[in-house]
mmCIF file of C-alpha atoms and ligand atoms in Angstrom:
data_model
loop_
_atom_site.group_PDB
_atom_site.id
_atom_site.type_symbol
_atom_site.label_atom_id
_atom_site.label_comp_id
_atom_site.label_asym_id
_atom_site.label_seq_id
_atom_site.Cartn_x
_atom_site.Cartn_y
_atom_site.Cartn_z
ATOM 1 C CA MET A 462 -5.148 -7.325 -14.552
ATOM 2 C CA LEU A 463 -6.968 -10.211 -12.880
ATOM 3 C CA GLU A 464 -5.566 -12.612 -15.489
ATOM 4 C CA TYR A 465 -1.832 -12.180 -14.612
ATOM 5 C CA GLN A 466 -0.262 -15.436 -13.442
ATOM 6 C CA ALA A 467 2.789 -15.047 -11.252
ATOM 7 C CA ALA A 468 5.607 -17.589 -11.212
ATOM 8 C CA LYS A 469 5.680 -19.468 -7.880
ATOM 9 C CA ASP A 470 9.054 -18.009 -6.935
ATOM 10 C CA LEU A 471 8.435 -14.536 -8.443
ATOM 11 C CA LEU A 472 9.578 -12.705 -5.311
ATOM 12 C CA LYS A 473 12.155 -15.176 -4.011
ATOM 13 C CA GLY A 474 14.916 -13.440 -2.042
ATOM 14 C CA LYS A 475 13.163 -10.065 -2.126
ATOM 15 C CA THR A 476 12.396 -7.877 0.885
ATOM 16 C CA ILE A 477 9.144 -5.940 0.685
ATOM 17 C CA LEU A 478 7.548 -3.499 3.126
ATOM 18 C CA VAL A 479 3.739 -3.341 3.252
ATOM 19 C CA THR A 480 1.915 -0.608 5.183
ATOM 20 C CA GLY A 481 -1.422 -1.444 6.755
ATOM 21 C CA ALA A 482 -0.420 -5.100 6.642
ATOM 22 C CA GLY A 483 -2.703 -6.151 9.485
ATOM 23 C CA ALA A 484 -6.048 -6.056 7.687
ATOM 24 C CA GLY A 485 -7.860 -5.956 4.347
ATOM 25 C CA ILE A 486 -5.867 -5.569 1.150
ATOM 26 C CA GLY A 487 -2.543 -5.020 2.966
ATOM 27 C CA ARG A 488 -2.936 -8.294 4.853
ATOM 28 C CA ALA A 489 -3.680 -10.194 1.633
ATOM 29 C CA ALA A 490 -0.734 -8.552 -0.150
ATOM 30 C CA ALA A 491 1.683 -9.373 2.672
ATOM 31 C CA ILE A 492 0.645 -13.039 2.673
ATOM 32 C CA GLU A 493 0.690 -13.246 -1.137
ATOM 33 C CA PHE A 494 4.160 -11.669 -1.391
ATOM 34 C CA ALA A 495 5.451 -14.090 1.268
ATOM 35 C CA LYS A 496 3.822 -17.006 -0.566
ATOM 36 C CA HIS A 497 5.825 -16.004 -3.658
ATOM 37 C CA GLY A 498 9.087 -16.032 -1.707
ATOM 38 C CA ALA A 499 9.458 -12.531 -0.250
ATOM 39 C CA THR A 500 10.508 -11.588 3.255
ATOM 40 C CA VAL A 501 7.780 -9.173 4.202
ATOM 41 C CA ILE A 502 8.095 -6.254 6.615
ATOM 42 C CA LEU A 503 4.653 -5.842 8.162
ATOM 43 C CA LEU A 504 3.992 -2.217 9.101
ATOM 44 C CA GLY A 505 0.772 -1.218 10.837
ATOM 45 C CA LYS A 506 -0.912 0.370 13.785
ATOM 46 C CA THR A 507 -2.439 -2.572 15.651
ATOM 47 C CA VAL A 508 0.247 -5.007 16.824
ATOM 48 C CA LYS A 509 -2.213 -7.869 17.433
ATOM 49 C CA LYS A 510 -3.327 -7.788 13.789
ATOM 50 C CA LEU A 511 0.287 -7.749 12.587
ATOM 51 C CA GLU A 512 1.093 -10.697 14.853
ATOM 52 C CA ALA A 513 -1.837 -12.647 13.428
ATOM 53 C CA VAL A 514 -0.508 -12.081 9.882
ATOM 54 C CA TYR A 515 2.984 -13.032 11.070
ATOM 55 C CA ASP A 516 1.562 -16.321 12.402
ATOM 56 C CA VAL A 517 -0.242 -17.121 9.135
ATOM 57 C CA ILE A 518 3.013 -16.589 7.194
ATOM 58 C CA GLU A 519 5.117 -18.616 9.661
ATOM 59 C CA LEU A 520 2.618 -21.483 9.812
ATOM 60 C CA ALA A 521 2.528 -21.684 6.016
ATOM 61 C CA GLY A 522 6.317 -22.068 5.982
ATOM 62 C CA TYR A 523 6.948 -18.876 3.977
ATOM 63 C CA PRO A 524 10.011 -16.686 4.765
ATOM 64 C CA THR A 525 9.875 -15.311 8.325
ATOM 65 C CA PRO A 526 8.463 -11.771 8.237
ATOM 66 C CA ALA A 527 9.340 -8.771 10.412
ATOM 67 C CA ILE A 528 6.910 -6.579 12.343
ATOM 68 C CA VAL A 529 7.120 -2.777 12.499
ATOM 69 C CA PRO A 530 4.405 -1.291 14.729
ATOM 70 C CA LEU A 531 3.923 2.327 13.667
ATOM 71 C CA ASP A 532 1.010 4.749 13.766
ATOM 72 C CA LEU A 533 1.306 6.763 10.552
ATOM 73 C CA LYS A 534 -0.721 9.545 12.145
ATOM 74 C CA GLY A 535 1.841 10.293 14.838
ATOM 75 C CA ALA A 536 5.125 9.103 13.322
ATOM 76 C CA THR A 537 7.904 11.650 12.795
ATOM 77 C CA GLU A 538 10.625 11.843 10.140
ATOM 78 C CA GLN A 539 13.066 10.553 12.772
ATOM 79 C CA ASN A 540 10.893 7.427 13.290
ATOM 80 C CA TYR A 541 11.064 6.727 9.547
ATOM 81 C CA ARG A 542 14.828 7.358 9.397
ATOM 82 C CA ASP A 543 15.395 4.960 12.320
ATOM 83 C CA MET A 544 13.286 2.337 10.572
ATOM 84 C CA ALA A 545 15.234 2.800 7.327
ATOM 85 C CA ASP A 546 18.518 2.356 9.258
ATOM 86 C CA THR A 547 17.221 -0.882 10.805
ATOM 87 C CA ILE A 548 16.164 -2.199 7.378
ATOM 88 C CA SER A 549 19.540 -1.261 5.940
ATOM 89 C CA GLU A 550 21.379 -3.051 8.785
ATOM 90 C CA GLN A 551 19.196 -6.180 8.665
ATOM 91 C CA PHE A 552 18.585 -6.589 4.936
ATOM 92 C CA GLY A 553 21.084 -4.317 3.141
ATOM 93 C CA HIS A 554 18.428 -3.157 0.688
ATOM 94 C CA LEU A 555 14.677 -3.026 0.077
ATOM 95 C CA ASP A 556 13.137 -4.424 -3.130
ATOM 96 C CA GLY A 557 9.568 -3.257 -2.703
ATOM 97 C CA LEU A 558 7.364 -0.763 -0.896
ATOM 98 C CA LEU A 559 3.574 -1.050 -0.956
ATOM 99 C CA HIS A 560 1.884 2.092 0.334
ATOM 100 C CA ASN A 561 -1.461 0.583 1.296
ATOM 101 C CA ALA A 562 -2.573 1.970 4.678
ATOM 102 C CA SER A 563 -5.176 4.720 4.438
ATOM 103 C CA LEU A 564 -7.859 6.469 6.413
ATOM 104 C CA LEU A 565 -11.307 6.865 4.898
ATOM 105 C CA GLY A 566 -12.250 9.815 7.120
ATOM 106 C CA ALA A 567 -15.761 11.223 7.058
ATOM 107 C CA LEU A 568 -17.858 11.300 3.876
ATOM 108 C CA GLY A 569 -20.297 14.184 3.401
ATOM 109 C CA PRO A 570 -20.935 17.560 1.783
ATOM 110 C CA PHE A 571 -18.009 19.926 1.256
ATOM 111 C CA GLU A 572 -19.308 22.560 3.682
ATOM 112 C CA HIS A 573 -19.384 19.955 6.469
ATOM 113 C CA ILE A 574 -15.699 19.052 6.161
ATOM 114 C CA ASP A 575 -14.203 18.970 9.640
ATOM 115 C CA ILE A 576 -10.711 20.487 9.419
ATOM 116 C CA PRO A 577 -8.994 18.414 12.167
ATOM 117 C CA SER A 578 -10.333 15.250 10.527
ATOM 118 C CA LEU A 579 -9.199 16.514 7.069
ATOM 119 C CA GLU A 580 -5.719 17.009 8.546
ATOM 120 C CA ASP A 581 -5.693 13.456 9.937
ATOM 121 C CA VAL A 582 -6.610 12.003 6.541
ATOM 122 C CA LEU A 583 -3.953 14.064 4.776
ATOM 123 C CA LYS A 584 -1.359 13.132 7.417
ATOM 124 C CA VAL A 585 -1.925 9.367 7.101
ATOM 125 C CA ASN A 586 -2.702 9.209 3.369
ATOM 126 C CA VAL A 587 -0.224 11.791 2.062
ATOM 127 C CA THR A 588 2.381 13.249 4.454
ATOM 128 C CA ALA A 589 3.221 9.909 6.077
ATOM 129 C CA GLN A 590 3.756 8.391 2.625
ATOM 130 C CA VAL A 591 6.082 11.252 1.668
ATOM 131 C CA MET A 592 8.112 10.774 4.882
ATOM 132 C CA LEU A 593 8.225 6.983 4.526
ATOM 133 C CA THR A 594 9.276 7.153 0.872
ATOM 134 C CA LYS A 595 11.896 9.845 1.570
ATOM 135 C CA ALA A 596 13.445 7.724 4.301
ATOM 136 C CA LEU A 597 13.374 4.490 2.290
ATOM 137 C CA LEU A 598 14.600 5.750 -1.101
ATOM 138 C CA PRO A 599 18.286 5.209 -0.208
ATOM 139 C CA VAL A 600 17.649 1.522 0.712
ATOM 140 C CA LEU A 601 15.383 1.059 -2.317
ATOM 141 C CA ARG A 602 18.201 2.364 -4.525
ATOM 142 C CA GLN A 603 20.471 -0.347 -3.086
ATOM 143 C CA ALA A 604 18.237 -3.020 -4.682
ATOM 144 C CA PRO A 605 18.992 -4.139 -8.253
ATOM 145 C CA ASN A 606 15.367 -3.417 -9.223
ATOM 146 C CA ALA A 607 12.962 -1.817 -6.769
ATOM 147 C CA SER A 608 9.214 -1.237 -7.022
ATOM 148 C CA ILE A 609 7.149 1.372 -5.191
ATOM 149 C CA ILE A 610 3.374 0.982 -5.386
ATOM 150 C CA PHE A 611 0.966 3.695 -4.245
ATOM 151 C CA THR A 612 -2.660 2.805 -3.546
ATOM 152 C CA SER A 613 -5.173 5.033 -5.217
ATOM 153 C CA SER A 614 -8.928 4.882 -5.689
ATOM 154 C CA SER A 615 -11.468 5.658 -8.389
ATOM 155 C CA VAL A 616 -12.142 8.922 -6.487
ATOM 156 C CA GLY A 617 -8.446 9.776 -6.850
ATOM 157 C CA ARG A 618 -8.857 9.773 -10.619
ATOM 158 C CA GLN A 619 -12.277 11.398 -10.975
ATOM 159 C CA GLY A 620 -13.774 13.586 -8.232
ATOM 160 C CA ARG A 621 -17.107 12.484 -6.789
ATOM 161 C CA ALA A 622 -19.609 14.362 -4.615
ATOM 162 C CA TYR A 623 -19.330 13.782 -0.849
ATOM 163 C CA TRP A 624 -16.003 11.931 -0.951
ATOM 164 C CA GLY A 625 -14.206 14.957 0.585
ATOM 165 C CA PRO A 626 -10.772 14.544 2.218
ATOM 166 C CA TYR A 627 -10.341 10.911 1.117
ATOM 167 C CA ALA A 628 -10.724 11.914 -2.555
ATOM 168 C CA PHE A 629 -8.354 14.895 -2.147
ATOM 169 C CA SER A 630 -5.784 12.585 -0.578
ATOM 170 C CA LYS A 631 -6.030 10.052 -3.397
ATOM 171 C CA PHE A 632 -5.514 12.774 -6.043
ATOM 172 C CA ALA A 633 -2.419 13.766 -4.053
ATOM 173 C CA THR A 634 -1.340 10.121 -4.075
ATOM 174 C CA GLU A 635 -1.562 9.985 -7.872
ATOM 175 C CA GLY A 636 0.370 13.270 -8.096
ATOM 176 C CA MET A 637 3.043 11.952 -5.749
ATOM 177 C CA MET A 638 3.342 8.797 -7.832
ATOM 178 C CA GLN A 639 3.780 10.781 -11.067
ATOM 179 C CA VAL A 640 6.310 13.250 -9.634
ATOM 180 C CA LEU A 641 8.423 10.505 -8.065
ATOM 181 C CA ALA A 642 8.147 8.249 -11.129
ATOM 182 C CA HIS A 643 9.409 11.087 -13.323
ATOM 183 C CA GLU A 644 12.362 11.608 -10.966
ATOM 184 C CA CYS A 645 13.100 7.877 -10.997
ATOM 185 C CA ASP A 646 12.913 7.542 -14.792
ATOM 186 C CA GLY A 647 15.892 5.581 -16.066
ATOM 187 C CA THR A 648 16.927 4.440 -12.569
ATOM 188 C CA SER A 649 16.576 1.068 -10.840
ATOM 189 C CA VAL A 650 13.460 2.269 -8.955
ATOM 190 C CA ARG A 651 10.008 2.235 -10.561
ATOM 191 C CA VAL A 652 6.865 3.846 -9.181
ATOM 192 C CA ASN A 653 3.251 3.069 -10.088
ATOM 193 C CA SER A 654 -0.232 3.223 -8.587
ATOM 194 C CA ILE A 655 -3.050 0.713 -8.191
ATOM 195 C CA ASN A 656 -6.745 1.408 -7.825
ATOM 196 C CA PRO A 657 -7.946 -1.778 -6.099
ATOM 197 C CA GLY A 658 -11.590 -1.261 -7.118
ATOM 198 C CA ALA A 659 -14.511 -2.338 -4.920
ATOM 199 C CA THR A 660 -13.052 -4.918 -2.523
ATOM 200 C CA ARG A 661 -14.521 -6.725 0.481
ATOM 201 C CA THR A 662 -12.829 -4.991 3.442
ATOM 202 C CA GLU A 663 -13.753 -3.020 6.551
ATOM 203 C CA MET A 664 -13.088 0.283 4.778
ATOM 204 C CA ARG A 665 -15.428 -0.598 1.924
ATOM 205 C CA ALA A 666 -18.147 -1.667 4.392
ATOM 206 C CA LYS A 667 -17.792 1.666 6.186
ATOM 207 C CA ALA A 668 -18.103 3.602 2.913
ATOM 208 C CA TYR A 669 -21.015 1.499 1.584
ATOM 209 C CA PRO A 670 -22.885 0.113 4.623
ATOM 210 C CA ALA A 671 -25.925 -0.979 2.576
ATOM 211 C CA GLU A 672 -23.921 -3.024 0.084
ATOM 212 C CA ASN A 673 -23.793 -6.827 0.152
ATOM 213 C CA PRO A 674 -20.080 -7.593 0.752
ATOM 214 C CA PHE A 675 -20.478 -10.978 -0.930
ATOM 215 C CA ASP A 676 -21.042 -9.177 -4.248
ATOM 216 C CA LEU A 677 -17.468 -7.853 -4.055
ATOM 217 C CA LYS A 678 -14.094 -9.305 -4.929
ATOM 218 C CA THR A 679 -12.045 -10.397 -1.917
ATOM 219 C CA PRO A 680 -8.586 -8.895 -1.282
ATOM 220 C CA GLU A 681 -7.073 -12.265 -2.266
ATOM 221 C CA GLU A 682 -8.797 -12.142 -5.673
ATOM 222 C CA ILE A 683 -7.267 -8.782 -6.653
ATOM 223 C CA MET A 684 -3.660 -9.781 -5.933
ATOM 224 C CA PRO A 685 -2.465 -10.443 -9.541
ATOM 225 C CA THR A 686 -1.808 -6.714 -10.202
ATOM 226 C CA TYR A 687 0.096 -6.388 -6.911
ATOM 227 C CA LEU A 688 2.274 -9.372 -7.812
ATOM 228 C CA TYR A 689 2.811 -8.089 -11.343
ATOM 229 C CA LEU A 690 3.995 -4.693 -10.131
ATOM 230 C CA MET A 691 6.252 -6.150 -7.411
ATOM 231 C CA GLY A 692 7.911 -8.719 -9.652
ATOM 232 C CA GLN A 693 10.390 -8.570 -12.526
ATOM 233 C CA ASP A 694 7.686 -8.778 -15.232
ATOM 234 C CA SER A 695 6.993 -5.067 -14.630
ATOM 235 C CA SER A 696 10.626 -3.961 -14.414
ATOM 236 C CA GLU A 697 10.213 -1.568 -17.393
ATOM 237 C CA ILE A 698 6.913 -0.076 -16.146
ATOM 238 C CA ASN A 699 7.130 3.340 -14.486
ATOM 239 C CA GLY A 700 4.639 6.141 -13.790
ATOM 240 C CA GLN A 701 1.543 4.141 -14.738
ATOM 241 C CA GLN A 702 -1.914 3.913 -13.168
ATOM 242 C CA PHE A 703 -3.301 0.386 -12.805
ATOM 243 C CA ASN A 704 -6.737 -0.989 -11.987
ATOM 244 C CA ALA A 705 -6.656 -4.233 -10.024
ATOM 245 C CA GLN A 706 -10.080 -5.242 -11.390
HETATM 246 P P1 LIG B 302 -8.849 -1.376 5.662
HETATM 247 O O1 LIG B 302 -9.515 -2.692 5.651
HETATM 248 O O2 LIG B 302 -9.466 -0.247 6.404
HETATM 249 O O3 LIG B 302 -7.341 -1.538 6.105
HETATM 250 C C1 LIG B 302 -6.538 -0.389 6.244
HETATM 251 C C2 LIG B 302 -5.233 -0.748 6.879
HETATM 252 O O4 LIG B 302 -4.512 0.476 7.084
HETATM 253 C C3 LIG B 302 -5.384 -1.410 8.234
HETATM 254 O O5 LIG B 302 -4.429 -2.434 8.342
HETATM 255 C C4 LIG B 302 -5.069 -0.286 9.201
HETATM 256 O O6 LIG B 302 -4.490 -0.728 10.405
HETATM 257 C C5 LIG B 302 -4.055 0.514 8.408
HETATM 258 N N1 LIG B 302 -3.996 1.871 8.948
HETATM 259 C C6 LIG B 302 -4.997 2.778 9.011
HETATM 260 N N2 LIG B 302 -4.564 3.883 9.660
HETATM 261 C C7 LIG B 302 -3.277 3.656 10.003
HETATM 262 C C8 LIG B 302 -2.290 4.404 10.690
HETATM 263 N N3 LIG B 302 -2.562 5.610 11.205
HETATM 264 N N4 LIG B 302 -1.068 3.869 10.869
HETATM 265 C C9 LIG B 302 -0.785 2.639 10.401
HETATM 266 N N5 LIG B 302 -1.666 1.874 9.736
HETATM 267 C C10 LIG B 302 -2.907 2.380 9.546
HETATM 268 O O7 LIG B 302 -8.710 -0.815 4.160
HETATM 269 P P2 LIG B 302 -8.618 -1.566 2.751
HETATM 270 O O8 LIG B 302 -9.954 -1.541 2.161
HETATM 271 O O9 LIG B 302 -7.842 -2.823 2.860
HETATM 272 O O10 LIG B 302 -7.774 -0.471 1.941
HETATM 273 C C11 LIG B 302 -6.415 -0.626 1.590
HETATM 274 C C12 LIG B 302 -6.082 0.463 0.585
HETATM 275 O O11 LIG B 302 -6.889 0.313 -0.587
HETATM 276 C C13 LIG B 302 -6.350 1.874 1.087
HETATM 277 O O12 LIG B 302 -5.345 2.729 0.615
HETATM 278 C C14 LIG B 302 -7.670 2.231 0.459
HETATM 279 O O13 LIG B 302 -7.829 3.619 0.326
HETATM 280 C C15 LIG B 302 -7.552 1.533 -0.866
HETATM 281 N N6 LIG B 302 -8.838 1.247 -1.540
HETATM 282 C C16 LIG B 302 -9.679 0.295 -1.040
HETATM 283 C C17 LIG B 302 -10.856 0.007 -1.729
HETATM 284 C C18 LIG B 302 -11.814 -1.039 -1.222
HETATM 285 O O14 LIG B 302 -12.858 -1.249 -1.870
HETATM 286 N N7 LIG B 302 -11.533 -1.740 -0.141
HETATM 287 C C19 LIG B 302 -11.179 0.685 -2.912
HETATM 288 C C20 LIG B 302 -10.302 1.665 -3.374
HETATM 289 C C21 LIG B 302 -9.119 1.924 -2.691
HETATM 290 P P3 LIG B 302 -5.403 -0.952 11.719
HETATM 291 O O15 LIG B 302 -6.352 -2.043 11.325
HETATM 292 O O16 LIG B 302 -4.410 -1.328 12.738
HETATM 293 O O17 LIG B 302 -6.073 0.367 11.961
#
């Protein structure tokens, strides 16, 4: 979907929450959504990184974003409910939710899977997304047309040796997307997933340390699919798997 061209004001007046907005693909998405007119809620673990993204958006003159510091590993359902209440009070509704934050965890043979580390990956990549979505569905339903995007991976669509917990979590992500999309069929909320493909970020460098990062697309280059799925051009699209490259 690299060829999609978004209208300049595609997301004007919309409020969109992005998880993992401080770095990599989430950072690029937050800035791109703001550039197209959205007020972006920047959720992430490291406040300094979120503040740096906030500054980029402010300096560019895009709508003033909001910062929500939250560690998805430790957050409870109550934390998510409180956040949803704050969003409801401040904005009235939520037009978009990009589930982007993820943990890579350890790669290696199946019999070496460390169970506490498996549980961390599943908590951040799956359970936290269930809790966040559960809490935000009421505010998403208040929007005339809301979009939920889950972030998948090629190893969430076809299993691959040594990708362990990360791959399991991405299959769960695709399952979550399909179940929720089916439930949302015919409503004002649509749910889809994106596989970003090989992209120049810290996570990719950790997974492929020998690779030349300059051979890869940058997060900014893969944004057309994210814009397409957040904006009105995809309002009839529900339950689909997309590839950003
Ligand atoms: P990244 O550079 O590692 O960035 C991940 C982001 O998630 C960071 O902002 C990080 O925040 C945040 N995060 C991690 N753990 C968190 C937690 N416990 N609580 C809150 N935030 C947390 O990764 P990326 O490459 O941009 O990946 C973005 C998404 O694309 C992920 O879902 C990934 O699986 C998927 N993906 C990426 C590629 C690729 O080639 N890059 C390919 C396929 C799929 P901190 O920096 O504060 O830790």
